[in-house]
C-alpha positions as YAML, in Angstrom:
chain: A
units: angstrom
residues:
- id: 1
  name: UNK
  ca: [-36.89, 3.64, 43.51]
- id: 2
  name: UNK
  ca: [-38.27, 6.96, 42.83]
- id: 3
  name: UNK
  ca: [-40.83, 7.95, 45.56]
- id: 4
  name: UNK
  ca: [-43.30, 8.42, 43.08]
- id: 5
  name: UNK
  ca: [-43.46, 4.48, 43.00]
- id: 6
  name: UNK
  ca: [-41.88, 4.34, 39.90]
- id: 7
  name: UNK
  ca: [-38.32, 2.66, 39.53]
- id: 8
  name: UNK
  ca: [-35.51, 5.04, 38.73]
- id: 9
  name: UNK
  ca: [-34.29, 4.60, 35.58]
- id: 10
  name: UNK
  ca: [-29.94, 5.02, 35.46]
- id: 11
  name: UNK
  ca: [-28.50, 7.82, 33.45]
- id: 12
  name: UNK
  ca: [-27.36, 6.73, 30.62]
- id: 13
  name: UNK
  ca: [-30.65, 4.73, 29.44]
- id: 14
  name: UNK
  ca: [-32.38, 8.28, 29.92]
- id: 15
  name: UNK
  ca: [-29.75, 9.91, 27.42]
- id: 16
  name: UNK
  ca: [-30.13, 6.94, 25.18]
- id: 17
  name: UNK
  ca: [-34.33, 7.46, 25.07]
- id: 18
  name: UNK
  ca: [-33.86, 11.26, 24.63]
- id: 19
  name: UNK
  ca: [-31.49, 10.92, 21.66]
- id: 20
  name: UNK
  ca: [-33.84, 8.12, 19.82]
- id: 21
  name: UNK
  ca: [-36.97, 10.57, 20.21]
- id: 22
  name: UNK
  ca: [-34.27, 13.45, 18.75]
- id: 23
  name: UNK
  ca: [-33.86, 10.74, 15.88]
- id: 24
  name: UNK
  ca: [-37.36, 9.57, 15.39]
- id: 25
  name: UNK
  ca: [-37.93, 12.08, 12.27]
- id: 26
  name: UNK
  ca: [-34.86, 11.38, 10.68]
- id: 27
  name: UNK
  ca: [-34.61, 8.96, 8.09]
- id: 28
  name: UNK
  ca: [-32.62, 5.97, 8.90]
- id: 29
  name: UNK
  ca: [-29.25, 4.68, 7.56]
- id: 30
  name: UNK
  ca: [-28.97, 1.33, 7.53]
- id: 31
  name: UNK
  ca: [-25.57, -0.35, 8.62]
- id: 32
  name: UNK
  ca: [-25.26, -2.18, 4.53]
- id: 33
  name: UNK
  ca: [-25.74, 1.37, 3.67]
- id: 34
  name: UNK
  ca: [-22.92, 3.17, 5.57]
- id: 35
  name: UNK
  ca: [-20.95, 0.09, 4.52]
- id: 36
  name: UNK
  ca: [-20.64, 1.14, 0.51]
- id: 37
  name: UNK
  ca: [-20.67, 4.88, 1.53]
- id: 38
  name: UNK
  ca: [-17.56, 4.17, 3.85]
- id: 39
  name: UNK
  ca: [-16.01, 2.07, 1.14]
- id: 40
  name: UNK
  ca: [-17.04, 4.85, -1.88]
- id: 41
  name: UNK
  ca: [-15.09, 7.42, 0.48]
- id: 42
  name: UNK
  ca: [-11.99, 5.06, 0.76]
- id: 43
  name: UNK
  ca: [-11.86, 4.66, -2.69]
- id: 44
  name: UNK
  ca: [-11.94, 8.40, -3.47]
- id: 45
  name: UNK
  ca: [-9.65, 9.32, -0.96]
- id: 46
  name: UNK
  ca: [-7.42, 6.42, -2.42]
- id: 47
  name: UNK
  ca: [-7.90, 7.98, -5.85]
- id: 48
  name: UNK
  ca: [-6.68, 11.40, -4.90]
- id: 49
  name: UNK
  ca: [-3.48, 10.16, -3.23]
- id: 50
  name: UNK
  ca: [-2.61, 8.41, -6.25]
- id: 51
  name: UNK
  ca: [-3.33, 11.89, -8.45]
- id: 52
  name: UNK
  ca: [-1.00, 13.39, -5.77]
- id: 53
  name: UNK
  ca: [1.69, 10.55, -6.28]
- id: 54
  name: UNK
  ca: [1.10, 10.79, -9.91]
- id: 55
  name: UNK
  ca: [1.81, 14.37, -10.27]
- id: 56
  name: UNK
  ca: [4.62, 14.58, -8.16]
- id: 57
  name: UNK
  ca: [7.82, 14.78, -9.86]
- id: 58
  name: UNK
  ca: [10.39, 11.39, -9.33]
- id: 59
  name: UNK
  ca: [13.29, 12.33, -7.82]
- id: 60
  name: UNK
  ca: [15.99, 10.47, -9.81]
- id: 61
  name: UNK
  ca: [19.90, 9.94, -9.15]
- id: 62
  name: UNK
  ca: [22.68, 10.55, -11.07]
- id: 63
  name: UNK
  ca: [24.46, 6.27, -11.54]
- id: 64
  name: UNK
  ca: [27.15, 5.24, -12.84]
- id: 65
  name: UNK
  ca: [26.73, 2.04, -15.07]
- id: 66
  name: UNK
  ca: [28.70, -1.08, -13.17]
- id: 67
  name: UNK
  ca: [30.18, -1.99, -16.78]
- id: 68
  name: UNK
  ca: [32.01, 1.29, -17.14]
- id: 69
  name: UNK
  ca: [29.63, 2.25, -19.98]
- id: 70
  name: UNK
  ca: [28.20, 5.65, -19.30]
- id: 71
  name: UNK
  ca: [25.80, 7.47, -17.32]
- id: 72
  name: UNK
  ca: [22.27, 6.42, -16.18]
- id: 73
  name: UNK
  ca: [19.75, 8.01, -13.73]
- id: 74
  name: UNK
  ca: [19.14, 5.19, -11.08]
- id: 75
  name: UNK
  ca: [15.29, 3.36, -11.00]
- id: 76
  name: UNK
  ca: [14.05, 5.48, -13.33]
- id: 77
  name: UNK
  ca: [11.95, 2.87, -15.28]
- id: 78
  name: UNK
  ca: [14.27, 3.19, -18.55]
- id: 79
  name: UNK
  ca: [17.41, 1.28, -19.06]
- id: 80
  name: UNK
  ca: [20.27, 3.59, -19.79]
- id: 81
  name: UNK
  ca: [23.24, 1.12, -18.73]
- id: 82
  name: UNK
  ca: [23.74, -1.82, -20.82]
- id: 83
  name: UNK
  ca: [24.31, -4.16, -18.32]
- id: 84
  name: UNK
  ca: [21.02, -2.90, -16.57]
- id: 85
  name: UNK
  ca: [22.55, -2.02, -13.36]
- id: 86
  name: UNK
  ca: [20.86, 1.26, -13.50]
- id: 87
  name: UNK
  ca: [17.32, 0.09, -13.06]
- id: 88
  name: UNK
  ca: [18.18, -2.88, -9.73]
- id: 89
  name: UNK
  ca: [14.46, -1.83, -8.51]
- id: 90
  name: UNK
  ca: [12.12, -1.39, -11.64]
- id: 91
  name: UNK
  ca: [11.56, -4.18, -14.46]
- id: 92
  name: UNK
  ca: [13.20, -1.79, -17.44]
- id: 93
  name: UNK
  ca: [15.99, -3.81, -17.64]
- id: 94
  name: UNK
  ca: [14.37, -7.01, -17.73]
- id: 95
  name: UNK
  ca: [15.13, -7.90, -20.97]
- id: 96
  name: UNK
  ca: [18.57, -7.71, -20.51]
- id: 97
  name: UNK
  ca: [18.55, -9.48, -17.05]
- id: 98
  name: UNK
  ca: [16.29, -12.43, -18.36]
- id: 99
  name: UNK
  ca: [19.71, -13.56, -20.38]
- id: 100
  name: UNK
  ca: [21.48, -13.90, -17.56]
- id: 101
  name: UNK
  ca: [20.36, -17.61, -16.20]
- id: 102
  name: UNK
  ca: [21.08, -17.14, -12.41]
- id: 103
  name: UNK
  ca: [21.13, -14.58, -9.59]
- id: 104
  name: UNK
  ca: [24.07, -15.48, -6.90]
- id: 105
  name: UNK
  ca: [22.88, -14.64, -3.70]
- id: 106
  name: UNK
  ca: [26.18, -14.44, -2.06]
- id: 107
  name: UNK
  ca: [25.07, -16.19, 1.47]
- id: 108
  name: UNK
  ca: [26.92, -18.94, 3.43]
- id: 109
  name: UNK
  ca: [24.95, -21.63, 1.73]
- id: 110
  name: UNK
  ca: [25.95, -20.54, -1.92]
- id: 111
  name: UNK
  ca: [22.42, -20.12, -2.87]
- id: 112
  name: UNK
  ca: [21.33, -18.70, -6.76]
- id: 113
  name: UNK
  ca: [17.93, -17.89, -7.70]
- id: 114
  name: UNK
  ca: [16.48, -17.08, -11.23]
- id: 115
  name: UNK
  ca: [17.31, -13.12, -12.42]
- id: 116
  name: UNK
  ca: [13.58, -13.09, -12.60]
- id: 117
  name: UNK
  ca: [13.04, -12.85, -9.27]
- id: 118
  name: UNK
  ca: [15.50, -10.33, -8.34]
- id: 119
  name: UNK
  ca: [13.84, -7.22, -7.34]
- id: 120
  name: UNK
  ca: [10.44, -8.16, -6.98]
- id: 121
  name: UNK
  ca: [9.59, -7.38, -3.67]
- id: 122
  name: UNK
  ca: [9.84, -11.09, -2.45]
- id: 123
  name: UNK
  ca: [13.05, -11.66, -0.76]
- id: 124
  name: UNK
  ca: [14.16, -15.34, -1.84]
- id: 125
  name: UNK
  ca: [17.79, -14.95, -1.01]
- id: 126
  name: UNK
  ca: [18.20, -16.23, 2.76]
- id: 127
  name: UNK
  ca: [19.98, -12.76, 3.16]
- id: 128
  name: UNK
  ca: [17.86, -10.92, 1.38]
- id: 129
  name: UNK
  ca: [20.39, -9.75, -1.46]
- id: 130
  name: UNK
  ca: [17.53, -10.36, -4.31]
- id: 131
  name: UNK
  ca: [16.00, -7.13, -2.85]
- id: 132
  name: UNK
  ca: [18.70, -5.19, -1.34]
...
């Protein structure tokens, strides 16, 4: 207790009350508000890295087709083998991969899997070969 009678008040309540008065004329922000500016500034900033990504060039690499056909450039997004082998990771080759009926994964449990879902991000194949 102060000896002026009146109870001492701890520190950081009197640094609290100082920086409300400081905020008394400013207008106030409610919390829904910084809510959609927060998201609006994630979704710019979201924007721009995929303008960056965009504009960047794709850095392709020289492949061999597995048939013995040619030359491809590898997951490129356009089928230049074939047999598809060229394009394991993108969907270019799809229409050549949807005739083949199944996918072996090669595990100890002889599993196959549909060629659709080869290289789709999912792994399906106990071992993981469908992404690989």
């Amino acid at each position: 207790i102060h000896p002026s009678g009146r109870e001492k008040r701890p520190s950081h309540l009197l640094e609290k009350q100082k920086a409300q008065k400081e905020l008394k004329g400013q207008p106030k922000i409610s919390a829904k508000t910084k809510t959609k500016t927060n998201a609006k500034t994630q979704q710019q900033q979201r924007r721009r890295q995929q303008q960056q990504e965009q504009e960047q060039p794709q850095v392709t690499t020289p492949f061999s087709c597995a048939n013995g056909d040619g030359m491809g450039l590898l997951n490129d997004n356009y089928c230049d083998c074939s047999d598809g082998s060229d394009e394991p990771n993108t969907s270019a080759c799809s229409r050549i991969l949807v005739q083949k009926r199944m996918f072996a994964c090669k595990d100890d449990e002889n599993t196959f899997i549909f060629t659709s879902r080869v290289g789709d991000g999912v792994k399906d194949c106990p071992n993981g070969r469908d992404e690989a």
